[in-house]
PDB file of C-alpha atoms in Angstrom:
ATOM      1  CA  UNK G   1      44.638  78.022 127.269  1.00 47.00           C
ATOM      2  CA  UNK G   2      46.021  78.412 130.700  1.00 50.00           C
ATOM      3  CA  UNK G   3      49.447  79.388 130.575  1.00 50.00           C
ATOM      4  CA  UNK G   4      50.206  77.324 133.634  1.00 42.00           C
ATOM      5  CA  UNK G   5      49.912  74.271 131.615  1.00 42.00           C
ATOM      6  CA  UNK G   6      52.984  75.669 129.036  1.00 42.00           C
ATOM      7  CA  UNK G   7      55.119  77.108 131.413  1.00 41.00           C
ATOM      8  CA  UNK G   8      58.285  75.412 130.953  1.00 33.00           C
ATOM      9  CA  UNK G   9      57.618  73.278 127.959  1.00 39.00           C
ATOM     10  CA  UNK G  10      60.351  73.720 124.804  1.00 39.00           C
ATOM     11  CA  UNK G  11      58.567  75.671 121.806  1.00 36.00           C
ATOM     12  CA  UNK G  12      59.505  73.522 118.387  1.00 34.00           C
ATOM     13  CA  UNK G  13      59.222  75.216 115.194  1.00 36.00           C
ATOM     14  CA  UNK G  14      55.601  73.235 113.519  1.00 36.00           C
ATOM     15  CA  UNK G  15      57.984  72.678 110.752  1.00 37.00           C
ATOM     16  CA  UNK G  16      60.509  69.803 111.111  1.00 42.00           C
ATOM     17  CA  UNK G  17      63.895  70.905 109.732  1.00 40.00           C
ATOM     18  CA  UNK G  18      64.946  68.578 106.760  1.00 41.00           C
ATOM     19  CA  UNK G  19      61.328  67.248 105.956  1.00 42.00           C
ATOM     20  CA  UNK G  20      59.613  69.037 102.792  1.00 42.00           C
ATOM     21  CA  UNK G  21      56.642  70.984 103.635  1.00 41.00           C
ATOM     22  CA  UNK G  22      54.792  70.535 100.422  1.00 43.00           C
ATOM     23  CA  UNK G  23      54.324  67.009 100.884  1.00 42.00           C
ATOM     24  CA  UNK G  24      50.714  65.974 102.297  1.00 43.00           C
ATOM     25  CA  UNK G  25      52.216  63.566 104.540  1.00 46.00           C
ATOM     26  CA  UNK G  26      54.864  65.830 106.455  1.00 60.00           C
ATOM     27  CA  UNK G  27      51.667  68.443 107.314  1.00 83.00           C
ATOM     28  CA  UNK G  28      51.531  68.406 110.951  1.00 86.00           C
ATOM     29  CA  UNK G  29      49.009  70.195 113.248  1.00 90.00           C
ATOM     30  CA  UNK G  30      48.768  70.724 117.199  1.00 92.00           C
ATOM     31  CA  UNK G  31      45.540  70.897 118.720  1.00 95.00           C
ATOM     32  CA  UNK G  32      44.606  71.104 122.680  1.00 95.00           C
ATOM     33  CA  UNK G  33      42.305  68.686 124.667  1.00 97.00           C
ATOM     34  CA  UNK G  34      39.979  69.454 127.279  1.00 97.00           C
ATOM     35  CA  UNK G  35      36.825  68.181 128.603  1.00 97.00           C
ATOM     36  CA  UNK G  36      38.452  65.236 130.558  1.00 96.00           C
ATOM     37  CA  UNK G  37      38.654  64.477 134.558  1.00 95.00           C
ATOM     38  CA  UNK G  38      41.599  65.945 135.761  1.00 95.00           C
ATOM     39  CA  UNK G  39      41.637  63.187 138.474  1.00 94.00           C
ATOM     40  CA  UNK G  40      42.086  60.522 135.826  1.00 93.00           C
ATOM     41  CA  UNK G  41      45.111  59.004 135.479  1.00 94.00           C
ATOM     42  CA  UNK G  42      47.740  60.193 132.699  1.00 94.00           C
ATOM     43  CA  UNK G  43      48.024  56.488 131.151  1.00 95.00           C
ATOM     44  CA  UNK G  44      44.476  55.892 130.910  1.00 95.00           C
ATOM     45  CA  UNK G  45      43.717  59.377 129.512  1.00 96.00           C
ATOM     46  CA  UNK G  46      46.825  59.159 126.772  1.00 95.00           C
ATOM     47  CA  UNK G  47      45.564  55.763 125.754  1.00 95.00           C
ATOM     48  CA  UNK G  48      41.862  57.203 125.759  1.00 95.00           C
ATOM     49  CA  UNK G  49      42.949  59.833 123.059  1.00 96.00           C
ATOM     50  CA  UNK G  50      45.147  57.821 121.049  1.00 95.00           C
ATOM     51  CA  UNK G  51      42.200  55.574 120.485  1.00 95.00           C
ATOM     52  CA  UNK G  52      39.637  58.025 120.156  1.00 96.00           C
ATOM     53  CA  UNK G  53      41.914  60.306 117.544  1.00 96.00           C
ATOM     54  CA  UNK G  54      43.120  57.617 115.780  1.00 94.00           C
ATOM     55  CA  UNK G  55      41.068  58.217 112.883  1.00 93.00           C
ATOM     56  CA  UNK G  56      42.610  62.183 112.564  1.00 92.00           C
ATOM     57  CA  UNK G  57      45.668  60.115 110.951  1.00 87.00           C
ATOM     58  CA  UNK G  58      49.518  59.725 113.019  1.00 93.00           C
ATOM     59  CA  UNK G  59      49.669  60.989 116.391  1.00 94.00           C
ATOM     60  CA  UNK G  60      53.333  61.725 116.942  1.00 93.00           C
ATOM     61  CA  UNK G  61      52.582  63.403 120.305  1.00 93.00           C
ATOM     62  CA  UNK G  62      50.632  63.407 123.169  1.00 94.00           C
ATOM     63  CA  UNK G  63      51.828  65.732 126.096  1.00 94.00           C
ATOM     64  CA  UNK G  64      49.183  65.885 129.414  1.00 95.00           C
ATOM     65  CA  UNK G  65      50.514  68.632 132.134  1.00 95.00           C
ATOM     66  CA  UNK G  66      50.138  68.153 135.542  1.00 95.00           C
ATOM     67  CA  UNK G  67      49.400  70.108 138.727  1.00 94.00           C
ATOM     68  CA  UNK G  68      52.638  68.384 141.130  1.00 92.00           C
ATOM     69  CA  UNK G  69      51.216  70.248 144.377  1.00 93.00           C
ATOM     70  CA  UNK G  70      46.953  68.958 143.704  1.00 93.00           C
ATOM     71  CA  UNK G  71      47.947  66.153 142.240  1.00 92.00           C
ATOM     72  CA  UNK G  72      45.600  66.348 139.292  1.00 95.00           C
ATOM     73  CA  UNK G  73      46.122  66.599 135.777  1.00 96.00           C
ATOM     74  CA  UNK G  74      45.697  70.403 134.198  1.00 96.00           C
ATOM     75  CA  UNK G  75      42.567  70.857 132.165  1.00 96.00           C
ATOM     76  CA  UNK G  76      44.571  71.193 129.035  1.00 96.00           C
ATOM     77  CA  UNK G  77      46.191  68.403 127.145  1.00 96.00           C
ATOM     78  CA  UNK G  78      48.116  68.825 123.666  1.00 95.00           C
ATOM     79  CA  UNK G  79      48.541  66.186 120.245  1.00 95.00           C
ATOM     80  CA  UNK G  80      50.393  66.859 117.436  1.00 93.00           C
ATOM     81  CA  UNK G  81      48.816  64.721 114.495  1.00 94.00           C
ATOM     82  CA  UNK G  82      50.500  64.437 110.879  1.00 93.00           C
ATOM     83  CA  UNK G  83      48.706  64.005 107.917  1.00 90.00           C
ATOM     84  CA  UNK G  84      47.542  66.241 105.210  1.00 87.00           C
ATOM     85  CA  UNK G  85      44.136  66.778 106.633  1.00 91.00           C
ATOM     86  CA  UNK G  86      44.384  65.668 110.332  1.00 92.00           C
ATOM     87  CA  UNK G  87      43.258  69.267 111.430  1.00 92.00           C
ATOM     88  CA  UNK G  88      39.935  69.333 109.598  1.00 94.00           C
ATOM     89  CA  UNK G  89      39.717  65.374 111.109  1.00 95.00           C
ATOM     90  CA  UNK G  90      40.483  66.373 114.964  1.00 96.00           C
ATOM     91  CA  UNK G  91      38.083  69.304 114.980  1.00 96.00           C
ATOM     92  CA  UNK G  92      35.239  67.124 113.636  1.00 96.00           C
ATOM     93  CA  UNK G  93      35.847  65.359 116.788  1.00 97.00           C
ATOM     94  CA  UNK G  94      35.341  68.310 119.318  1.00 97.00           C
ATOM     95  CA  UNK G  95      31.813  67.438 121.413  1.00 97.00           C
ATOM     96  CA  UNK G  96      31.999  64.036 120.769  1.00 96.00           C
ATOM     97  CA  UNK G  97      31.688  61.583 123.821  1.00 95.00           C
ATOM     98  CA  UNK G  98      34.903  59.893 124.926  1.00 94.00           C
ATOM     99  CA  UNK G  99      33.879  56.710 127.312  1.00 87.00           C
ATOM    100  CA  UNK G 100      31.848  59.387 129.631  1.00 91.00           C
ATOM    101  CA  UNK G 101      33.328  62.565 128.842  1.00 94.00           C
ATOM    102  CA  UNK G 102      33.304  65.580 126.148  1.00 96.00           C
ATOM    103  CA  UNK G 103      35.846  66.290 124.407  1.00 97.00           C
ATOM    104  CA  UNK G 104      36.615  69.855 123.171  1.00 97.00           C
ATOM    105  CA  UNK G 105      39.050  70.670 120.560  1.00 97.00           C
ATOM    106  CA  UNK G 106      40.827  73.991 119.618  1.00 96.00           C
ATOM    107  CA  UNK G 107      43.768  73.936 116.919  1.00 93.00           C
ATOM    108  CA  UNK G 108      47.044  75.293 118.612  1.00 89.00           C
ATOM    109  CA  UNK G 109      48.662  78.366 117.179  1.00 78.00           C
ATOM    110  CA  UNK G 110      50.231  77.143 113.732  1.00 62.00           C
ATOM    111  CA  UNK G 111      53.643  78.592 114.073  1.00 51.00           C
ATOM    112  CA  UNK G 112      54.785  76.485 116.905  1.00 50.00           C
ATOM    113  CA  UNK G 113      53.727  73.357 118.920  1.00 47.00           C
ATOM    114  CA  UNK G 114      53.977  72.157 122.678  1.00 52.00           C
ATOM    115  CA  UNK G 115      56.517  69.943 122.507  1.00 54.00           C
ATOM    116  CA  UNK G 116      58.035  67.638 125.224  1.00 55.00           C
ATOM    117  CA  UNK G 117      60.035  64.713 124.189  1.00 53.00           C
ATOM    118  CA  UNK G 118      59.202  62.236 127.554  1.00 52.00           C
ATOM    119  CA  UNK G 119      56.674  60.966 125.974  1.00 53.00           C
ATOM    120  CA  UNK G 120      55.241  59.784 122.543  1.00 54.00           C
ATOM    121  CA  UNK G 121      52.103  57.830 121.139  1.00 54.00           C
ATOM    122  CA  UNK G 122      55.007  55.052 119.756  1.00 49.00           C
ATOM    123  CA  UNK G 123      56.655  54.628 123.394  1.00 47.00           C
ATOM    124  CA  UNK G 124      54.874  52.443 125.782  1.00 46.00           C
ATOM    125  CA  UNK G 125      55.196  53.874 129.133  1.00 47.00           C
ATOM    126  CA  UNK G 126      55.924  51.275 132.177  1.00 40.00           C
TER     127      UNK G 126
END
């Protein structure tokens, strides 16, 4: 994972604070994304995953970095999916074909998530 593509995002404890942990449906899991264009556009690319990951149960998260000076999107993008077996579900997906592209899936570190609150898979971006 290129640390270019975390520097300066918040680090958020996987665990929720007031949410039970036992319970299937507060599970959560972070994976990263790449196999994409980097010259798509960040809309187009959010709303590609969403659709394509919908299956891997809630998305709560979907968090693309960008390179400001190219003007691209980084290689790496990052979900955070809730449900008790959304893991197993999102890595099942890794080298399947996303409208002309691969994608490739790696779980994120357990212990903590990328986390940037501008965005989220229930706000609709203008």
């Amino acid at each position: 994972m290129e640390e270019s593509a975390i520097k300066g995002l918040k680090l958020l404890e996987l665990n929720d604070s007031g949410t039970d942990s036992q319970t299937p449906s507060s599970t959560s899991t972070a994976i990263s994304v790449e196999g994409y264009d980097t010259t798509l556009k960040e809309y187009p690319l959010r709303l590609a995953l969403q659709k394509h990951f919908a299956s891997c149960r809630k998305i709560t998260q979907i968090y693309v970095p960008r390179d400001f000076k190219k003007k691209l999107l980084k290689s790496v993008a990052f979900m955070k999916i809730k449900g008790e077996d959304a893991k197993e579900k999102a890595l099942q997906l890794s080298g399947t074909d996303v409208g002309g592209w691969t994608v490739i899936v790696k779980p994120v570190p357990s212990q903590k998530i990328f986390y940037d609150d501008s965005w989220s898979a229930a706000t609709p971006e203008a």
